[in-house]
mmCIF file of C-alpha atoms in Angstrom:
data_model
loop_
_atom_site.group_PDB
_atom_site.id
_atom_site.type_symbol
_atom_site.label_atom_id
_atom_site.label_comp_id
_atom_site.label_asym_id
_atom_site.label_seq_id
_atom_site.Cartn_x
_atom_site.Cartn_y
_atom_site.Cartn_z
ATOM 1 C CA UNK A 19 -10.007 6.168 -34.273
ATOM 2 C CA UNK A 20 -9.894 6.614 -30.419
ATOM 3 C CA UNK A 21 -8.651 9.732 -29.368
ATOM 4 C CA UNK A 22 -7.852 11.526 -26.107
ATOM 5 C CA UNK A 23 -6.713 14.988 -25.376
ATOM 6 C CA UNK A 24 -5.813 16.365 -22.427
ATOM 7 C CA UNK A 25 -5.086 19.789 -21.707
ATOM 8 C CA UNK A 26 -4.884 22.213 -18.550
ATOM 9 C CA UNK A 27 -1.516 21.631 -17.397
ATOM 10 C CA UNK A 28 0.356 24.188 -16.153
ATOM 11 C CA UNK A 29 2.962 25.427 -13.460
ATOM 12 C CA UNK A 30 0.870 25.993 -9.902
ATOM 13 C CA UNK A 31 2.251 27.433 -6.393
ATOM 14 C CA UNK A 32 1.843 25.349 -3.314
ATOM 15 C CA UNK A 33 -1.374 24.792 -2.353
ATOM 16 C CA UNK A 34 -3.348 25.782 -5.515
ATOM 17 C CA UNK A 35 -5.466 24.729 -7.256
ATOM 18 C CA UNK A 36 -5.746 23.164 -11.065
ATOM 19 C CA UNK A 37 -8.568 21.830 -13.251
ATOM 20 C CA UNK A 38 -7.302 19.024 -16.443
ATOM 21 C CA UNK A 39 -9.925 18.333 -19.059
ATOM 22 C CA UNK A 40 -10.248 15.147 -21.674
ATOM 23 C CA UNK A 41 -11.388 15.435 -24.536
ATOM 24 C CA UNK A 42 -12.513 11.933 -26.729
ATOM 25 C CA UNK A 43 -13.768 10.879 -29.161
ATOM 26 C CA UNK A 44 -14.052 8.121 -31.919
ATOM 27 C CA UNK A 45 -16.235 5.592 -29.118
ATOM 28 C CA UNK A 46 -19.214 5.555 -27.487
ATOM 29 C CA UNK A 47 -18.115 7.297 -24.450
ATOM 30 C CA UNK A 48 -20.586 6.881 -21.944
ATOM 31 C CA UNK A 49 -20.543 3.270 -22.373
ATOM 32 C CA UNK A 50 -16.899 3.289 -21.259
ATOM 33 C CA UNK A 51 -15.176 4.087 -17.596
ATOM 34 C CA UNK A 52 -12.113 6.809 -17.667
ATOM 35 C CA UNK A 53 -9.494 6.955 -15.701
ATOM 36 C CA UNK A 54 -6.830 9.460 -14.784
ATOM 37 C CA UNK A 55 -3.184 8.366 -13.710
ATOM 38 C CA UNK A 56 0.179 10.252 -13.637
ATOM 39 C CA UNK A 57 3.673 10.120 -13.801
ATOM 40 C CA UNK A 58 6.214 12.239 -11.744
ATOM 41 C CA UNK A 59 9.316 12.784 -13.701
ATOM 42 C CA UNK A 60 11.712 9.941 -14.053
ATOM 43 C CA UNK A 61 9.074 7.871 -12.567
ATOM 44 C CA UNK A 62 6.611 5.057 -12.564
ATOM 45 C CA UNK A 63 2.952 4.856 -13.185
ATOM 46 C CA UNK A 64 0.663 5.696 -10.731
ATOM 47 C CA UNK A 65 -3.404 5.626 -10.720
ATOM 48 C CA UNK A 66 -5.243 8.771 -9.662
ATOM 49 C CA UNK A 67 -8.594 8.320 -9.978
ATOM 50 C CA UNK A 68 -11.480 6.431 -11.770
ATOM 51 C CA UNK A 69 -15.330 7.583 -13.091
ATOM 52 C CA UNK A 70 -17.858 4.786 -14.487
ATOM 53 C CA UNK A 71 -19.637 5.701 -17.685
ATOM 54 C CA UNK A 72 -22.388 7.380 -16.549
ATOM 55 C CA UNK A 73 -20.539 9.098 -13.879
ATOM 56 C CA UNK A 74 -22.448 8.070 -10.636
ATOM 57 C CA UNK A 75 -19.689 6.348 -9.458
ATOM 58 C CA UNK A 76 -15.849 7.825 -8.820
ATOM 59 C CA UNK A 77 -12.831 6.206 -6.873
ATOM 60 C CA UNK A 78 -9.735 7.932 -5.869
ATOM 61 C CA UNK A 79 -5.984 6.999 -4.766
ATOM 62 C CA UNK A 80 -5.753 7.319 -1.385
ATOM 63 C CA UNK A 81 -3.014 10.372 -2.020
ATOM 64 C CA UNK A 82 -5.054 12.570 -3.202
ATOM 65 C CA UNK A 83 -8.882 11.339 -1.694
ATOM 66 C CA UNK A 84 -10.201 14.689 -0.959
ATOM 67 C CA UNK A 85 -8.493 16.843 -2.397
ATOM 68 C CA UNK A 86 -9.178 15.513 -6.205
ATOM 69 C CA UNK A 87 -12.543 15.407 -7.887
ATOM 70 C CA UNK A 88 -13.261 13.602 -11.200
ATOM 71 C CA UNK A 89 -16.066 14.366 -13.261
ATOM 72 C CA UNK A 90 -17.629 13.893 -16.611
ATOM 73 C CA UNK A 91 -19.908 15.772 -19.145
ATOM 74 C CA UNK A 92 -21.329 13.014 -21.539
ATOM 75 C CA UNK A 93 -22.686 15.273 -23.540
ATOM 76 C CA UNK A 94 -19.756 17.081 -24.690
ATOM 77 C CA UNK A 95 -17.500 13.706 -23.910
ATOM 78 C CA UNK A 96 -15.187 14.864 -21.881
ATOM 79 C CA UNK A 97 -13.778 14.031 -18.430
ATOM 80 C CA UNK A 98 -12.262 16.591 -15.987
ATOM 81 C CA UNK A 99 -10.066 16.119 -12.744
ATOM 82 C CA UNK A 100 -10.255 19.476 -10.426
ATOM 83 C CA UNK A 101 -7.498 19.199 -8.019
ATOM 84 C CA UNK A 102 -6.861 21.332 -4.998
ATOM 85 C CA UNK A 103 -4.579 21.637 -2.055
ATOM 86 C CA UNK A 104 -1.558 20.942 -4.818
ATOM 87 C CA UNK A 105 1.763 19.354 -3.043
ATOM 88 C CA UNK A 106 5.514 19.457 -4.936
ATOM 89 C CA UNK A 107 4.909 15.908 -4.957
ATOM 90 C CA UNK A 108 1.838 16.318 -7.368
ATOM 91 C CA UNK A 109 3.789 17.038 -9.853
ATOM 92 C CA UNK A 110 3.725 14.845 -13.242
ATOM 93 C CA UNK A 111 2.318 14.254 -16.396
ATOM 94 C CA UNK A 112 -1.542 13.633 -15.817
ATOM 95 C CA UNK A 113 -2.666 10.699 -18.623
ATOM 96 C CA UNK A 114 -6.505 10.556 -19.103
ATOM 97 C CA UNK A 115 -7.305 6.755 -20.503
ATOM 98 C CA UNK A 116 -10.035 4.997 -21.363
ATOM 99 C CA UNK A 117 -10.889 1.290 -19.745
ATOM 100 C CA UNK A 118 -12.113 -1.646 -21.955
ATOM 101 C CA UNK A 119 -13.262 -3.603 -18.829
ATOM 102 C CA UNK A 120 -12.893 -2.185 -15.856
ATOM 103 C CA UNK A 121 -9.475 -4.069 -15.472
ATOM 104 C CA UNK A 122 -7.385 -2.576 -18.108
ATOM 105 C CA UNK A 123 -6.871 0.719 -20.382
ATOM 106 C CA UNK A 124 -6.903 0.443 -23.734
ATOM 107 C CA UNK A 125 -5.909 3.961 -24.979
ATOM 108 C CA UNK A 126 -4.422 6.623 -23.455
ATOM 109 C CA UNK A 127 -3.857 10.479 -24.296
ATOM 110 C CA UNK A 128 -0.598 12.024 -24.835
ATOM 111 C CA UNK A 129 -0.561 13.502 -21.387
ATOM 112 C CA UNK A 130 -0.189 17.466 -19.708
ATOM 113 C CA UNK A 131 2.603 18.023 -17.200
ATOM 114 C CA UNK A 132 1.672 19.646 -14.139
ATOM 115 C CA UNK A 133 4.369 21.418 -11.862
ATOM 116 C CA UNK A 134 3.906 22.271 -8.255
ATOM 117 C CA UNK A 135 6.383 24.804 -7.092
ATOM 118 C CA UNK A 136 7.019 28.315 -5.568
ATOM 119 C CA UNK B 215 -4.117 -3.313 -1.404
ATOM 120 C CA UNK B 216 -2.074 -5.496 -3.971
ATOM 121 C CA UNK B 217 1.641 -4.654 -4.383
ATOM 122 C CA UNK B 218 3.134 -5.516 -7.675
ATOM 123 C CA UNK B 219 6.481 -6.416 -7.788
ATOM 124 C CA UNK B 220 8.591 -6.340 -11.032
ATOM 125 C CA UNK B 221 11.648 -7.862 -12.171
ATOM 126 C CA UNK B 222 14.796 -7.381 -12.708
ATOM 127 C CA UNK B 223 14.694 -3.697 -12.668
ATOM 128 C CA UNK B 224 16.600 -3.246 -15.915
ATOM 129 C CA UNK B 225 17.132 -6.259 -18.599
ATOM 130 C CA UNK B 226 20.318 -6.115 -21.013
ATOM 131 C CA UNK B 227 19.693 -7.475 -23.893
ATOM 132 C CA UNK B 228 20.464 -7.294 -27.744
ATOM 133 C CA UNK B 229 18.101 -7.139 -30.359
ATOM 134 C CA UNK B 230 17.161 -10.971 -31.846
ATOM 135 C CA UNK B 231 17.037 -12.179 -28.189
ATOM 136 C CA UNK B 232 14.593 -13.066 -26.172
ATOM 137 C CA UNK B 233 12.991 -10.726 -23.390
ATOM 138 C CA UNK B 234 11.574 -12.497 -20.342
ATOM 139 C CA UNK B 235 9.997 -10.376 -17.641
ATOM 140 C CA UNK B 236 8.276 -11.247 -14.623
ATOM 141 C CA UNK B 237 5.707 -9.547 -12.512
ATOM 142 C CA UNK B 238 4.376 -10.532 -8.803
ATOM 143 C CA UNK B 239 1.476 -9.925 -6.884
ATOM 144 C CA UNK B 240 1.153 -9.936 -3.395
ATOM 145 C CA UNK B 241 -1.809 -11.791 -3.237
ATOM 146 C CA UNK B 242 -4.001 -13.901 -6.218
ATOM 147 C CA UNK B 243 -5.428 -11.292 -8.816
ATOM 148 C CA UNK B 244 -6.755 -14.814 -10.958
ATOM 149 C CA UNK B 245 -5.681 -13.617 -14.569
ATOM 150 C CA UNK B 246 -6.735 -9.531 -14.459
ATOM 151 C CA UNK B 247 -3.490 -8.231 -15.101
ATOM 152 C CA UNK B 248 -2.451 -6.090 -17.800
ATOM 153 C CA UNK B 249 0.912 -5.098 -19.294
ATOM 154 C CA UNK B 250 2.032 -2.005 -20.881
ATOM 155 C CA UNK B 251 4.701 -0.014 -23.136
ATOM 156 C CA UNK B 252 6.003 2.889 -22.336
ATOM 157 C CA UNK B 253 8.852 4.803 -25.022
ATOM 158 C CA UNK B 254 10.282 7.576 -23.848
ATOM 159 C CA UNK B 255 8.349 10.800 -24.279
ATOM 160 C CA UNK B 256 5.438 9.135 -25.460
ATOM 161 C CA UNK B 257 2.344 7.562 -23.446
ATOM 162 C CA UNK B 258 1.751 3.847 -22.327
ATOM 163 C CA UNK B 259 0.452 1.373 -25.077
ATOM 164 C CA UNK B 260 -1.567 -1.635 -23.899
ATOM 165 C CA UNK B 261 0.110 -4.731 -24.967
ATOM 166 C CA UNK B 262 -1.544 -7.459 -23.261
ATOM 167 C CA UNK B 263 -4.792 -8.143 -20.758
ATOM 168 C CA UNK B 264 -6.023 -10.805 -19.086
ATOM 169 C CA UNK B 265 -2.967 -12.088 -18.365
ATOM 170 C CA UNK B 266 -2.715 -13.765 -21.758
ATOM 171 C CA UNK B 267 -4.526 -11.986 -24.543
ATOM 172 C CA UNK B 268 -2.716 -9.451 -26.772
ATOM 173 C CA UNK B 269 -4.438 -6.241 -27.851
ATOM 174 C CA UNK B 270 -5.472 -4.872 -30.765
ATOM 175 C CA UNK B 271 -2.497 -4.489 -33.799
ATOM 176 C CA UNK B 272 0.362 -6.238 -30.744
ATOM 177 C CA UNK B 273 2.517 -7.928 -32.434
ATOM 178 C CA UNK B 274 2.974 -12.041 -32.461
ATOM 179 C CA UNK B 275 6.190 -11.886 -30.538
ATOM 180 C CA UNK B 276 4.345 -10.403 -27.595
ATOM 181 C CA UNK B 277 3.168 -13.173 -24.912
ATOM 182 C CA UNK B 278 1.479 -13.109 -21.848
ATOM 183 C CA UNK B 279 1.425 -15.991 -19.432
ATOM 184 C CA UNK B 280 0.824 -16.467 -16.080
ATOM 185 C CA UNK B 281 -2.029 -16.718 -13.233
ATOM 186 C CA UNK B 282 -2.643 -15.916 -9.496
ATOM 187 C CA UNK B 283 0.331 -14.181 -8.321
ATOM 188 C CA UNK B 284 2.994 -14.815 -11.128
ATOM 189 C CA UNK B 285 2.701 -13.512 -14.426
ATOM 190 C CA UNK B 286 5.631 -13.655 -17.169
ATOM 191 C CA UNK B 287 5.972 -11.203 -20.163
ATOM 192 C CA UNK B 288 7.987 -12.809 -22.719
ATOM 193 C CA UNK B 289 9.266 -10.959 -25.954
ATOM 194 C CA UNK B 290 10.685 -13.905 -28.719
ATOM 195 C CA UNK B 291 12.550 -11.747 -30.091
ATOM 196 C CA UNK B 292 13.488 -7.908 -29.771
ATOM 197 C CA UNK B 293 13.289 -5.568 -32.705
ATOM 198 C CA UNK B 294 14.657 -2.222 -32.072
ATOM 199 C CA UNK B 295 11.602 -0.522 -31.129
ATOM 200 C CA UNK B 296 11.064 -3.061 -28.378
ATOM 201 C CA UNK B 297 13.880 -1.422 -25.874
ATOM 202 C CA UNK B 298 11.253 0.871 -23.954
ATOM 203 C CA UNK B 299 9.804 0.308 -20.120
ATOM 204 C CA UNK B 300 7.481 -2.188 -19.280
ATOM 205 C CA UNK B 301 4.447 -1.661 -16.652
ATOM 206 C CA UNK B 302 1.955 -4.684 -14.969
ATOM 207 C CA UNK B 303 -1.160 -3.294 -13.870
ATOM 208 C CA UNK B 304 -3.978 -5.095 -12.007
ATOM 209 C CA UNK B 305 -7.483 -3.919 -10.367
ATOM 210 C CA UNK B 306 -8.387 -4.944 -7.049
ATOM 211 C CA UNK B 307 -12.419 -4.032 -6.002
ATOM 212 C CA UNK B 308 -11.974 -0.596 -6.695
ATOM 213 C CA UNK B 309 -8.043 0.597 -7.180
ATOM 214 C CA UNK B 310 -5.725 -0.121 -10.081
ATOM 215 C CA UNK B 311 -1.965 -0.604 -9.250
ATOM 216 C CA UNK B 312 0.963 -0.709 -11.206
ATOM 217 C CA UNK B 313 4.171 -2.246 -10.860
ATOM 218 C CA UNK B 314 7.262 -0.187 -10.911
ATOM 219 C CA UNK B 315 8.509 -0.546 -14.437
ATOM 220 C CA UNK B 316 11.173 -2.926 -16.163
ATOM 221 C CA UNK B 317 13.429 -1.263 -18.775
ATOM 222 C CA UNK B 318 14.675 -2.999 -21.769
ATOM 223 C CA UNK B 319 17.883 -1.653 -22.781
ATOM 224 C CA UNK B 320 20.379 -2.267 -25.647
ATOM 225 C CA UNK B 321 22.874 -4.171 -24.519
#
C-alpha cells in the first residue's frame, strides 16, 4: 500500500524558518512527481510546490517562490520542503502527495500543521 | 493562470438524493481536471481524473462529466459518508489550482 508521512510541523515565530519531510513508500518513487500543498485553517486547498521524479525539475506557487525549496532524496524516498522567511499567513496543514500523471494526485499523507506566530 | 470557480458554495441535501456540483474554468483545460474529497480532519481522497474516470476503489455513484471549461460532479445518490467538501483541481504548464471547495451538508 501507498503511504505518506509527513512530519516537521511545528509552531515558528515570524520570519523563521521550518524544514517538513515525506516519507513513502509502497511505489516506485522516483518514477513518480510529489507535490506539496496546504491548507490554512477553515480553508481551501492550495498548491505549494511541485518536484519531478528525479528531482531536476521543481515549480513553486508564486506565494512562496523564493522563499520555499523542495527537494528529494531517492534513495531514502523521501521529499522535503525547507521554508524560510515564514509569514502568519503560512500557516496550515502542509499535505505531501504523490501525482499519477502530472495532472492529478492520487494519494496524499495525513498532513503536519504549521503555525506562524509570535 | 486558470481560476476555478465552484458552485454553489454549500449544497443541502438529504441522503438518497442526488448531488450535482459544478466546477468552471476560466479558460479550456480540455478534460485534465480532477476532483477530490475532503472529511473533516482527514486528508483529500482522489475521486475522479480526467474529467471522467473514477479512481481506484470510487464508488459507482461517483461521476465525472464535463470538458473545456465546464465540468459537473454528480453523486446518484448520497450515503452518509458522502456529506464532506468537494475540491476541482486542474494543471496548467506548470501550476496546479484548485477550486474553492463545495460542501455537502445534511439537510
Amino acid at each position: 500500500d501507498v503511504q505518506l508521512l509527513e512530519s516537521g510541523g511545528d509552531l515558528v515565530q515570524p520570519g523563521g524558518s521550518l524544514r517538513l519531510s515525506c516519507a513513502a513508500s509502497g511505489f516506485s518513487f522516483s518514477t513518480f512527481a510529489m507535490s506539496w500543498v496546504r491548507q490554512a485553517p477553515g480553508k481551501g486547498l492550495e498548491w505549494v510546490s511541485t518536484i519531478s521524479g528525479s528531482g531536476s525539475n521543481r515549480y513553486y506557487a508564486d506565494s512562496v517562490k523564493g522563499r520555499f525549496t523542495i527537494s528529494r532524496d531517492n534513495s531514502k524516498n523521501t521529499v522535503s520542503l525547507q521554508m524560510h522567511s515564514l509569514r502568519a499567513e503560512d500557516t496550515a496543514v502542509y499535505y505531501c502527495a504523490k501525482f499519477d500523471t502530472m495532472s492529478h494526485l492520487d494519494y496524499w499523507g495525513q498532513g503536519t500543521l504549521v503555525t506562524v506566530s509570535s | 493562470e486558470i481560476v476555478l470557480r465552484q458552485s454553489p458554495a454549500t449544497l443541502s441535501l438529504s441522503p438518497g438524493e442526488r448531488a450535482t456540483l459544478s466546477c468552471r474554468a476560466s479558460q479550456s483545460v480540455s478534460s485534465y481536471l480532477a476532483w477530490y474529497q475532503q472529511k473533516p480532519g482527514q486528508a483529500p481522497k482522489l475521486l475522479i481524473y480526467n474529467a471522467s474516470k473514477r479512481a481506484t476503489d470510487i464508488p459507482a455513484r461517483f461521476s465525472g462529466s464535463g470538458s473545456g471549461t465546464d465540468f459537473t460532479l454528480t453523486i446518484s445518490s448520497l450515503e452518509p459518508e458522502d456529506f464532506a467538501v468537494y475540491y476541482c483541481q486542474v494543471r496548467s504548464s506548470w501550476s496546479w489550482t484548485f477550486g474553492q471547495g463545495t460542501k455537502v451538508e445534511i439537510k
